[in-house]
mmCIF file with all atom_site columns, C-alpha atoms in Angstrom:
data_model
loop_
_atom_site.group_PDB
_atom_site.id
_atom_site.type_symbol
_atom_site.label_atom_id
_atom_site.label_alt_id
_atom_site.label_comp_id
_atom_site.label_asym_id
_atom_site.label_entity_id
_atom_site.label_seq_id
_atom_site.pdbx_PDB_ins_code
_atom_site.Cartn_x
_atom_site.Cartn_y
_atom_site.Cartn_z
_atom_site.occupancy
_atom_site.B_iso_or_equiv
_atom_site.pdbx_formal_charge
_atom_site.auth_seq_id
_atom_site.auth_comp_id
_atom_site.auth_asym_id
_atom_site.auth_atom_id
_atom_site.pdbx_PDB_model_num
ATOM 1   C CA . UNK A 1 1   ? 135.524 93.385  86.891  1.00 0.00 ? 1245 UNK A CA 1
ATOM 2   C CA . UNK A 1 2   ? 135.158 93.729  90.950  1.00 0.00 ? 1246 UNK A CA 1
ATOM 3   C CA . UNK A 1 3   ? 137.238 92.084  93.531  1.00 0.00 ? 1247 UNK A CA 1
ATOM 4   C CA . UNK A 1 4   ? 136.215 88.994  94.811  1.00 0.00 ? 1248 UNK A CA 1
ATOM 5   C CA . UNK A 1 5   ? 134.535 87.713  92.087  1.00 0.00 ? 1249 UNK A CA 1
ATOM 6   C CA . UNK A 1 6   ? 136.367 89.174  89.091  1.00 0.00 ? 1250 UNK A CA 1
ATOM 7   C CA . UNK A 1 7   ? 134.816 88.807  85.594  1.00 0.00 ? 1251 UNK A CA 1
ATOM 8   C CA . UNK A 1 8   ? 131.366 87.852  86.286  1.00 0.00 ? 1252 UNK A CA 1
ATOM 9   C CA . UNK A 1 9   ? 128.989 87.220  83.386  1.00 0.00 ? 1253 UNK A CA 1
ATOM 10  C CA . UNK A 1 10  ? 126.994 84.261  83.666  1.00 0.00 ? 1254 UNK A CA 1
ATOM 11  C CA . UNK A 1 11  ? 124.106 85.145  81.533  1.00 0.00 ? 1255 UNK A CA 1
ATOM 12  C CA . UNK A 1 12  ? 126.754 85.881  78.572  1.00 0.00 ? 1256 UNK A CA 1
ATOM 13  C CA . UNK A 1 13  ? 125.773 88.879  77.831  1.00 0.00 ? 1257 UNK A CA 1
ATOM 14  C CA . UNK A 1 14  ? 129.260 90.149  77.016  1.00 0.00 ? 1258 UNK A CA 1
ATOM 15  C CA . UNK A 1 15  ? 130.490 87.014  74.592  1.00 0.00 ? 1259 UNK A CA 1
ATOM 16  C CA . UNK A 1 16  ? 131.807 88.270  71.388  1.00 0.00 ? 1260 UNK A CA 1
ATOM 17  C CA . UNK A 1 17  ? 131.178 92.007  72.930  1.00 0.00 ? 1261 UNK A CA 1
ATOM 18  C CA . UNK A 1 18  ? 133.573 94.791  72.307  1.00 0.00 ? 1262 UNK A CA 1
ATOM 19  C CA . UNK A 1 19  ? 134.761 97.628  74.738  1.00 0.00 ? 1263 UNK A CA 1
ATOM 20  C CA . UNK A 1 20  ? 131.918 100.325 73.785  1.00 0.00 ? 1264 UNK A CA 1
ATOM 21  C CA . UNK A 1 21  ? 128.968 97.589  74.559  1.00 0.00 ? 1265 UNK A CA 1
ATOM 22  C CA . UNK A 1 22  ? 130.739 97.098  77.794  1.00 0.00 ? 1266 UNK A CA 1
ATOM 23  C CA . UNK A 1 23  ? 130.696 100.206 78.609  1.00 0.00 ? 1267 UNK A CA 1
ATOM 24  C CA . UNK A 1 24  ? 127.481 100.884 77.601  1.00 0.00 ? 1268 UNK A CA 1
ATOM 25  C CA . UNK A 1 25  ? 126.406 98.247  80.052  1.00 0.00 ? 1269 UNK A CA 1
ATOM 26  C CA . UNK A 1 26  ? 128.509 99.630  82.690  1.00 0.00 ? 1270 UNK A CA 1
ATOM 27  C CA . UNK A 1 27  ? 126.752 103.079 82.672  1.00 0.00 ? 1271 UNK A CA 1
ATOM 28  C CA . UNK A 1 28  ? 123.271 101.476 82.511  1.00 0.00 ? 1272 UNK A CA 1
ATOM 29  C CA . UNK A 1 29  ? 124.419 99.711  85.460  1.00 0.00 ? 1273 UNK A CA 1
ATOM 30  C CA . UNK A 1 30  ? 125.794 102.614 87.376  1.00 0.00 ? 1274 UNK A CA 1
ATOM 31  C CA . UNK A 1 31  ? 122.550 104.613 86.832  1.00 0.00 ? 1275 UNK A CA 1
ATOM 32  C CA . UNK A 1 32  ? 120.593 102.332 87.814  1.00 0.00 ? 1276 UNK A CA 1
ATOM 33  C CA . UNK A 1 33  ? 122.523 101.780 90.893  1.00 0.00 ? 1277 UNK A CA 1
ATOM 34  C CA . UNK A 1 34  ? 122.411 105.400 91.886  1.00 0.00 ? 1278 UNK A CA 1
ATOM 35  C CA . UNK A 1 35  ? 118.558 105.162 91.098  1.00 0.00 ? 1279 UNK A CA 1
ATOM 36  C CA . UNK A 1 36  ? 118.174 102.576 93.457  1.00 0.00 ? 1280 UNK A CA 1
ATOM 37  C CA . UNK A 1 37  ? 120.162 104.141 96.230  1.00 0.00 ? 1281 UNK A CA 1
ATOM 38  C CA . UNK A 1 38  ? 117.653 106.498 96.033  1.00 0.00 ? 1282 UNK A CA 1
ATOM 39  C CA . UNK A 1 39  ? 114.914 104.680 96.109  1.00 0.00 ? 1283 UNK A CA 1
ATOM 40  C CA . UNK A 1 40  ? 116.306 102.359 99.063  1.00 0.00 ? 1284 UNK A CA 1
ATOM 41  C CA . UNK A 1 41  ? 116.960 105.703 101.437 1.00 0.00 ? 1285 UNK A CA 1
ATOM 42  C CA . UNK A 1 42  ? 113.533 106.950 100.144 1.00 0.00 ? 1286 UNK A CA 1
ATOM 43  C CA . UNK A 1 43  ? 112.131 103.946 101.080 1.00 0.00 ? 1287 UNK A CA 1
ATOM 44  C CA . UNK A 1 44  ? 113.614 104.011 104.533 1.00 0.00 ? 1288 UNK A CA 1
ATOM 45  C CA . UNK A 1 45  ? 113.312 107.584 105.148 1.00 0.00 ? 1289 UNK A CA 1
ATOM 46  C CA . UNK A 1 46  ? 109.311 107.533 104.747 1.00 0.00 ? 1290 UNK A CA 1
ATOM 47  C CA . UNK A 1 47  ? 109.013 104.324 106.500 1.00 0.00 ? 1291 UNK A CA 1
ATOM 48  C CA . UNK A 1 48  ? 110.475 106.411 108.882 1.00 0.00 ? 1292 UNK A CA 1
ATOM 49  C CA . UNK A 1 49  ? 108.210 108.761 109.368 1.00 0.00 ? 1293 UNK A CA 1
ATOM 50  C CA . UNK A 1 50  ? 109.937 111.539 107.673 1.00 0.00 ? 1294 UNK A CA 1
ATOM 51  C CA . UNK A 1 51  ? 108.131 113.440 104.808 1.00 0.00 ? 1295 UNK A CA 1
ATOM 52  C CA . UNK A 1 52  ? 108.176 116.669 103.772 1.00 0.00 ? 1296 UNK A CA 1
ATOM 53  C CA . UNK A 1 53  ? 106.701 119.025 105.673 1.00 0.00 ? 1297 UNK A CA 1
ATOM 54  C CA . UNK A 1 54  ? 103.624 121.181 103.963 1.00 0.00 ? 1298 UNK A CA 1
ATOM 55  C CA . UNK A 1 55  ? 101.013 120.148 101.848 1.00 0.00 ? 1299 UNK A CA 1
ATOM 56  C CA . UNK A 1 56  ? 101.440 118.271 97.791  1.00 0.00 ? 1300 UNK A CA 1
ATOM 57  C CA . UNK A 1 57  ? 99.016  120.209 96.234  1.00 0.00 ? 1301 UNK A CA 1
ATOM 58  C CA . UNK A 1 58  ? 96.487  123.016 96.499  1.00 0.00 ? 1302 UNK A CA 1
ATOM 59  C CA . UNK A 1 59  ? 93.466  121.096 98.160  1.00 0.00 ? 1303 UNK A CA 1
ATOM 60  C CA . UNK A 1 60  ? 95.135  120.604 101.421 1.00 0.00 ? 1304 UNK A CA 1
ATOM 61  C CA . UNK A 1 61  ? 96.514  117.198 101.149 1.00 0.00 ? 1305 UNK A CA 1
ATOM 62  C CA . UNK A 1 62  ? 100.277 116.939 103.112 1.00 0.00 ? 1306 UNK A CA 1
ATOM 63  C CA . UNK A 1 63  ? 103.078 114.693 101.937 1.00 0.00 ? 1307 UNK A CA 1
ATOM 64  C CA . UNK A 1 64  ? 102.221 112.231 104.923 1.00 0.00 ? 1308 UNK A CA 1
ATOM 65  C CA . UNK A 1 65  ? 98.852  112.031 103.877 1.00 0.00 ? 1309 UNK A CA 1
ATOM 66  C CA . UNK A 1 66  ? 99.596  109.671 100.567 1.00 0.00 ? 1310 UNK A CA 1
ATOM 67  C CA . UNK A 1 67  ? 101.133 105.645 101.803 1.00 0.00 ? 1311 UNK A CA 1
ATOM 68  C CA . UNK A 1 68  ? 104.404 104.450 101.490 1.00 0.00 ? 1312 UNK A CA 1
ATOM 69  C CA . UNK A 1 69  ? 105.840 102.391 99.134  1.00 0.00 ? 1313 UNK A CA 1
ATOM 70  C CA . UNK A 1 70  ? 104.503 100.904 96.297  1.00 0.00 ? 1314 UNK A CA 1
ATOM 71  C CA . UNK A 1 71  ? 101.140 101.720 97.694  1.00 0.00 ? 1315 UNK A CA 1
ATOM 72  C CA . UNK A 1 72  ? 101.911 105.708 96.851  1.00 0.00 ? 1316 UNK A CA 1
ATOM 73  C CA . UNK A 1 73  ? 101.900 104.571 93.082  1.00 0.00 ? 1317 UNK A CA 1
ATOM 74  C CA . UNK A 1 74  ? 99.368  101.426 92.969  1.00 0.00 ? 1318 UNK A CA 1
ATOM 75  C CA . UNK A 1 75  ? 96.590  101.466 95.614  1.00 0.00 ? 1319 UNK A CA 1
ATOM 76  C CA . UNK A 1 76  ? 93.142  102.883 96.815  1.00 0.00 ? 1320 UNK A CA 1
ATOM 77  C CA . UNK A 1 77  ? 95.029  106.274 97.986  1.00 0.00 ? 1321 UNK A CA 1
ATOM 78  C CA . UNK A 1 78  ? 97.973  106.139 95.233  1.00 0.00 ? 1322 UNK A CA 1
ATOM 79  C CA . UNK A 1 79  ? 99.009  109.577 94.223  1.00 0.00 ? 1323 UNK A CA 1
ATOM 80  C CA . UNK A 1 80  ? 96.742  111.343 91.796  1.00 0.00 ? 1324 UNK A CA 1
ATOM 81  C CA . UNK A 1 81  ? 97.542  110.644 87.977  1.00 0.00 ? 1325 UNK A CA 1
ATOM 82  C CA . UNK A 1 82  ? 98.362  114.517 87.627  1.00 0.00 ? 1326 UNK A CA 1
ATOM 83  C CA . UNK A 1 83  ? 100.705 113.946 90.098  1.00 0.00 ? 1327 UNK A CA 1
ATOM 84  C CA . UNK A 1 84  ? 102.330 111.029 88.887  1.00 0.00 ? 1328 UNK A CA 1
ATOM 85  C CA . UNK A 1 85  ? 102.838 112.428 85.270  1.00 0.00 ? 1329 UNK A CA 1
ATOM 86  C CA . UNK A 1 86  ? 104.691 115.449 87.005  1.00 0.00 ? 1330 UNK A CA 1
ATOM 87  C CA . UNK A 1 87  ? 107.147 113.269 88.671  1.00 0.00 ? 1331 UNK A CA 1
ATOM 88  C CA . UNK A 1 88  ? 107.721 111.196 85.293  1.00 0.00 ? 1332 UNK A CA 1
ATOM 89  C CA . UNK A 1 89  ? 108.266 114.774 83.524  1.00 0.00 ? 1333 UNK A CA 1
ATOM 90  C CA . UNK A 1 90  ? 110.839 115.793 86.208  1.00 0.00 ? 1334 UNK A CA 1
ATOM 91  C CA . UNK A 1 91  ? 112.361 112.788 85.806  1.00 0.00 ? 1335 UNK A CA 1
ATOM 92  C CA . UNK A 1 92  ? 112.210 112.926 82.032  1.00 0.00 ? 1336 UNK A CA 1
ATOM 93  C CA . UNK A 1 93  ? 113.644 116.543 82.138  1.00 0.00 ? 1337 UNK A CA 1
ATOM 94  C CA . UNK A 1 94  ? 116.577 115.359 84.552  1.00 0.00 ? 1338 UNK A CA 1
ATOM 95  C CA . UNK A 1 95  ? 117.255 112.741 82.215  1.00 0.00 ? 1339 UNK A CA 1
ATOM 96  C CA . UNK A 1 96  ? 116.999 115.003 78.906  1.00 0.00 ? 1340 UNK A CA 1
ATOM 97  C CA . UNK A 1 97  ? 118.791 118.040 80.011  1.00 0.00 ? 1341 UNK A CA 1
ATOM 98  C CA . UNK A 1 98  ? 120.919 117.563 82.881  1.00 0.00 ? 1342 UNK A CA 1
ATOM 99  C CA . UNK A 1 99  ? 122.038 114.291 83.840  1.00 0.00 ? 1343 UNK A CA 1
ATOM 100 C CA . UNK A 1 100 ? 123.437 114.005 80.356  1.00 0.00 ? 1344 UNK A CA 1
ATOM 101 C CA . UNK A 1 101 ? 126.579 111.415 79.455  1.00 0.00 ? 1345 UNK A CA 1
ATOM 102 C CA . UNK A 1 102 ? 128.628 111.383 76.116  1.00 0.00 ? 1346 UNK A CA 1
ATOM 103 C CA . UNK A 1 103 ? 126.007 108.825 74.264  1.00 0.00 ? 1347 UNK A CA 1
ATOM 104 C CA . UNK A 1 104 ? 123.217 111.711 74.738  1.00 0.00 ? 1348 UNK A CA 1
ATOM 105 C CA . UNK A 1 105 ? 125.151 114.969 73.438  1.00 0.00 ? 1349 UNK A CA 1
ATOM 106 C CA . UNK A 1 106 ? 126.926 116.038 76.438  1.00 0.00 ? 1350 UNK A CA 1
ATOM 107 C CA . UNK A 1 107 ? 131.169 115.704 76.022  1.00 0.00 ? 1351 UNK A CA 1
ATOM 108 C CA . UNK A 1 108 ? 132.848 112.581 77.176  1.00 0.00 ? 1352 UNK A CA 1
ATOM 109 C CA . UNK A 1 109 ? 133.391 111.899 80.290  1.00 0.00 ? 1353 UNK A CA 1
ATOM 110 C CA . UNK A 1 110 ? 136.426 110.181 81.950  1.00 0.00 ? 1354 UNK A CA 1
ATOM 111 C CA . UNK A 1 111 ? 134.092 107.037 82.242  1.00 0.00 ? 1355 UNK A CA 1
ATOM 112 C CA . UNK A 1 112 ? 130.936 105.575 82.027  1.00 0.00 ? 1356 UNK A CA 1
ATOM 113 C CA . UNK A 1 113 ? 128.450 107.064 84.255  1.00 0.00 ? 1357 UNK A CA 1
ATOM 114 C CA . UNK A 1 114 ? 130.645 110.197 84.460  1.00 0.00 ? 1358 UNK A CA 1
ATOM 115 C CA . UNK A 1 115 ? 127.482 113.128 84.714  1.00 0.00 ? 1359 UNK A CA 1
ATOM 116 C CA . UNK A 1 116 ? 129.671 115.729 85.979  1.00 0.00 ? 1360 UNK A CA 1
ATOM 117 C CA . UNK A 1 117 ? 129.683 117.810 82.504  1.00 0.00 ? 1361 UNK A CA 1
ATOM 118 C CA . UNK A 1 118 ? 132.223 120.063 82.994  1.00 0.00 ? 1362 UNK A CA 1
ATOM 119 C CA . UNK A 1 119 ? 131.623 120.577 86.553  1.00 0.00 ? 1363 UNK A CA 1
ATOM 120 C CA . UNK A 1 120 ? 134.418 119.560 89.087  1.00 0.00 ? 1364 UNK A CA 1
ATOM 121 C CA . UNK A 1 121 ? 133.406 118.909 92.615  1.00 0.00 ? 1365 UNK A CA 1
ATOM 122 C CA . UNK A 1 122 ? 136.829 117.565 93.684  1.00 0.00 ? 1366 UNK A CA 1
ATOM 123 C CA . UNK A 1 123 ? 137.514 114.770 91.996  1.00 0.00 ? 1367 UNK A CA 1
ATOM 124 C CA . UNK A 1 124 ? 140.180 115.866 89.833  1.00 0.00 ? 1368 UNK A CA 1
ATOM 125 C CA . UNK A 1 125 ? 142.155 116.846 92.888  1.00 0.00 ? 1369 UNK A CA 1
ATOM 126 C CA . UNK A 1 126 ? 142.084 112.543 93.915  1.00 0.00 ? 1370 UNK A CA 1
ATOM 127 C CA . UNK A 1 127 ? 144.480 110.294 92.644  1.00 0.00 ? 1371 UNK A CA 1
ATOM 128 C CA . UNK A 1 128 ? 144.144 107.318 89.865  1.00 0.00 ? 1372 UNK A CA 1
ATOM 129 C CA . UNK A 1 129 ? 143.956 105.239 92.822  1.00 0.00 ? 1373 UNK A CA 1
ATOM 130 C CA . UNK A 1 130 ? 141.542 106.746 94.761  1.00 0.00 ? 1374 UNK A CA 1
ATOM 131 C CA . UNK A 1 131 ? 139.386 107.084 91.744  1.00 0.00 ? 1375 UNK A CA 1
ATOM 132 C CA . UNK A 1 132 ? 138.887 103.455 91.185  1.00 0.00 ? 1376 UNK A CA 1
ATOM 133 C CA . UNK A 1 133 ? 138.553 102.512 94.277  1.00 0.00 ? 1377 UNK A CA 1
ATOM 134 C CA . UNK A 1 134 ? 135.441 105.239 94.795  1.00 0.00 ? 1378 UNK A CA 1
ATOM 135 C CA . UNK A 1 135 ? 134.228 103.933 91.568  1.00 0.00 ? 1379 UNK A CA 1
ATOM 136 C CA . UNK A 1 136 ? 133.758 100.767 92.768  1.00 0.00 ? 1380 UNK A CA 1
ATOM 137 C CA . UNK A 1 137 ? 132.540 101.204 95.767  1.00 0.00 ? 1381 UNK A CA 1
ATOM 138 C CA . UNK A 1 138 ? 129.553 103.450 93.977  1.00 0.00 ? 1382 UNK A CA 1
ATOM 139 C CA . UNK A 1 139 ? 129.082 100.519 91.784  1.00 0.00 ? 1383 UNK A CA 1
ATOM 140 C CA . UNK A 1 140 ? 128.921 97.773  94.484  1.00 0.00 ? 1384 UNK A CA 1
ATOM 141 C CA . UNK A 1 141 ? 126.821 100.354 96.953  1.00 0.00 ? 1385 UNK A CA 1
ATOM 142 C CA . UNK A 1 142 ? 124.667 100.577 93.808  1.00 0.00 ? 1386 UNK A CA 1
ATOM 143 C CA . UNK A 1 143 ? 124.450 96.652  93.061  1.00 0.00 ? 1387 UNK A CA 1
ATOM 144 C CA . UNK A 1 144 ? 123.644 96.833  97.293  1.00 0.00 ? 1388 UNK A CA 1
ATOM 145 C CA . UNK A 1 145 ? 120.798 98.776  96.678  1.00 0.00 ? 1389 UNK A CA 1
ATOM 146 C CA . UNK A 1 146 ? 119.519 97.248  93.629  1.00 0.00 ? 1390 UNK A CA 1
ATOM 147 C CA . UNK A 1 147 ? 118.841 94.457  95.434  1.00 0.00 ? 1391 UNK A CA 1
ATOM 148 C CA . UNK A 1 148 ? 117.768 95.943  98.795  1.00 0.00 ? 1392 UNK A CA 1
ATOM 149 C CA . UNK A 1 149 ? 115.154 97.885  97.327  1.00 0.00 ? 1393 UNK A CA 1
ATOM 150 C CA . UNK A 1 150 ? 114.100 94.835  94.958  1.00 0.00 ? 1394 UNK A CA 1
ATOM 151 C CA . UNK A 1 151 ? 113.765 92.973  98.464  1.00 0.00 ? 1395 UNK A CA 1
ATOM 152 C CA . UNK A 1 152 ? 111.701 95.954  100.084 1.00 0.00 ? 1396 UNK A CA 1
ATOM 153 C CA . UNK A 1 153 ? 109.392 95.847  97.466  1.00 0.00 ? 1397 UNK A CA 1
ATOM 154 C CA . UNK A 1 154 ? 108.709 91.936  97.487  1.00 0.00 ? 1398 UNK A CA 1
ATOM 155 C CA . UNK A 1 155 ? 108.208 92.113  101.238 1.00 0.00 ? 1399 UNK A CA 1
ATOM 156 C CA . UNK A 1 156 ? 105.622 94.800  100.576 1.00 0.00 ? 1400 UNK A CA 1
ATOM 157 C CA . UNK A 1 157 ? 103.541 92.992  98.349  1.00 0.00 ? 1401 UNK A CA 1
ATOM 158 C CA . UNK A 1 158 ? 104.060 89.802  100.492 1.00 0.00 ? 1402 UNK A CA 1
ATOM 159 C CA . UNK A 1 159 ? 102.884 91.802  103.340 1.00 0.00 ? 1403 UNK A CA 1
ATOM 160 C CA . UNK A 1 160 ? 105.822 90.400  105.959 1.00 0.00 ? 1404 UNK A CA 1
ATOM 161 C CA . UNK A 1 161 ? 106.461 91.542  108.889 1.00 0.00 ? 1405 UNK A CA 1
ATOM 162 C CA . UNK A 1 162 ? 110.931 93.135  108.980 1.00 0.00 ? 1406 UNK A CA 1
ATOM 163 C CA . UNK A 1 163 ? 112.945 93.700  111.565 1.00 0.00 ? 1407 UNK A CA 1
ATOM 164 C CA . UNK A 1 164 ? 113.511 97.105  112.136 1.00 0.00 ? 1408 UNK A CA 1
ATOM 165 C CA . UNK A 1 165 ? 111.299 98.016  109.474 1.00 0.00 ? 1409 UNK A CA 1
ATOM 166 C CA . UNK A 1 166 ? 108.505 96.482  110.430 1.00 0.00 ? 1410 UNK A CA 1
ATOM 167 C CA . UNK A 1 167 ? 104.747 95.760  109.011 1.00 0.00 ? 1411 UNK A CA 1
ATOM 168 C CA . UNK A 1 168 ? 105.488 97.057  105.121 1.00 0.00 ? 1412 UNK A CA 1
#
């Protein structure tokens, strides 16, 4: 439960639920918010005009050279299949082997979404306080970006012109 709103669940997906399918949901949630924080200041930084520098494989072809968006993935100059299976087996490996939470092997964390396995970068040093309130601010960021990036990728496909952004 977040401040303003409290208790929100209007799709009743947590009647008759107990605390470990709650907090089950909560880490899906969390992840998914950090993915699409990701994707949002991906999204922005390319749009930008700031790739990597060098070229993506051994043919010659340069980071810039592939489009933006969901045109890298699904279009007439989408990133080559090959390519596109190694980014789903980093991602598969990161998910496997490292970004590991109690429910996949690694030891419980102090909550859900906790990936720090046995690594401290500080935040055992905050207080109680300061811990929720960073918790839910990564968990409202990530709701944020959920649905910024859902409304990048609509105004992509409906070809509109943004402010700031621009033609997508």
């Amino acid at each position: 439960a977040q401040p303003p709103l409290g208790f929100f669940d209007p799709l009743g997906l947590l009647d008759d639920a107990d605390q470990e399918r709650f907090d089950r949901l909560r880490y899906v949630e969390i992840k998914h918010g950090r993915i699409a924080q990701l994707a949002f200041l991906g999204q922005i930084t390319t749009r930008g005009g700031i790739h990597l520098s060098g070229d993506i494989d051994y043919s010659g072809h340069s980071f810039d050279s592939y489009p933006n968006g969901l045109a890298a993935l699904f279009g007439d100059d989408a990133i080559p299949g090959f390519g596109l299976g190694q980014i789903l087996a980093l991602i598969g490996g990161l998910e496997l082997g490292i970004m590991k939470d109690s429910a996949n092997g690694a030891a419980p964390g102090d909550f859900p979404g906790d990936l720090r396995n046995g690594w401290d970068f500080g935040w055992d040093k905050l207080s109680d306080q300061s811990k929720l309130s960073k918790r839910g601010i990564e968990l409202n960021n990530g709701r944020a970006a959920m649905m910024g990036i859902l409304g990048l990728m609509v105004h992509e496909q409906l070809g509109s012109n943004m402010p700031i952004i621009g033609q997508l």
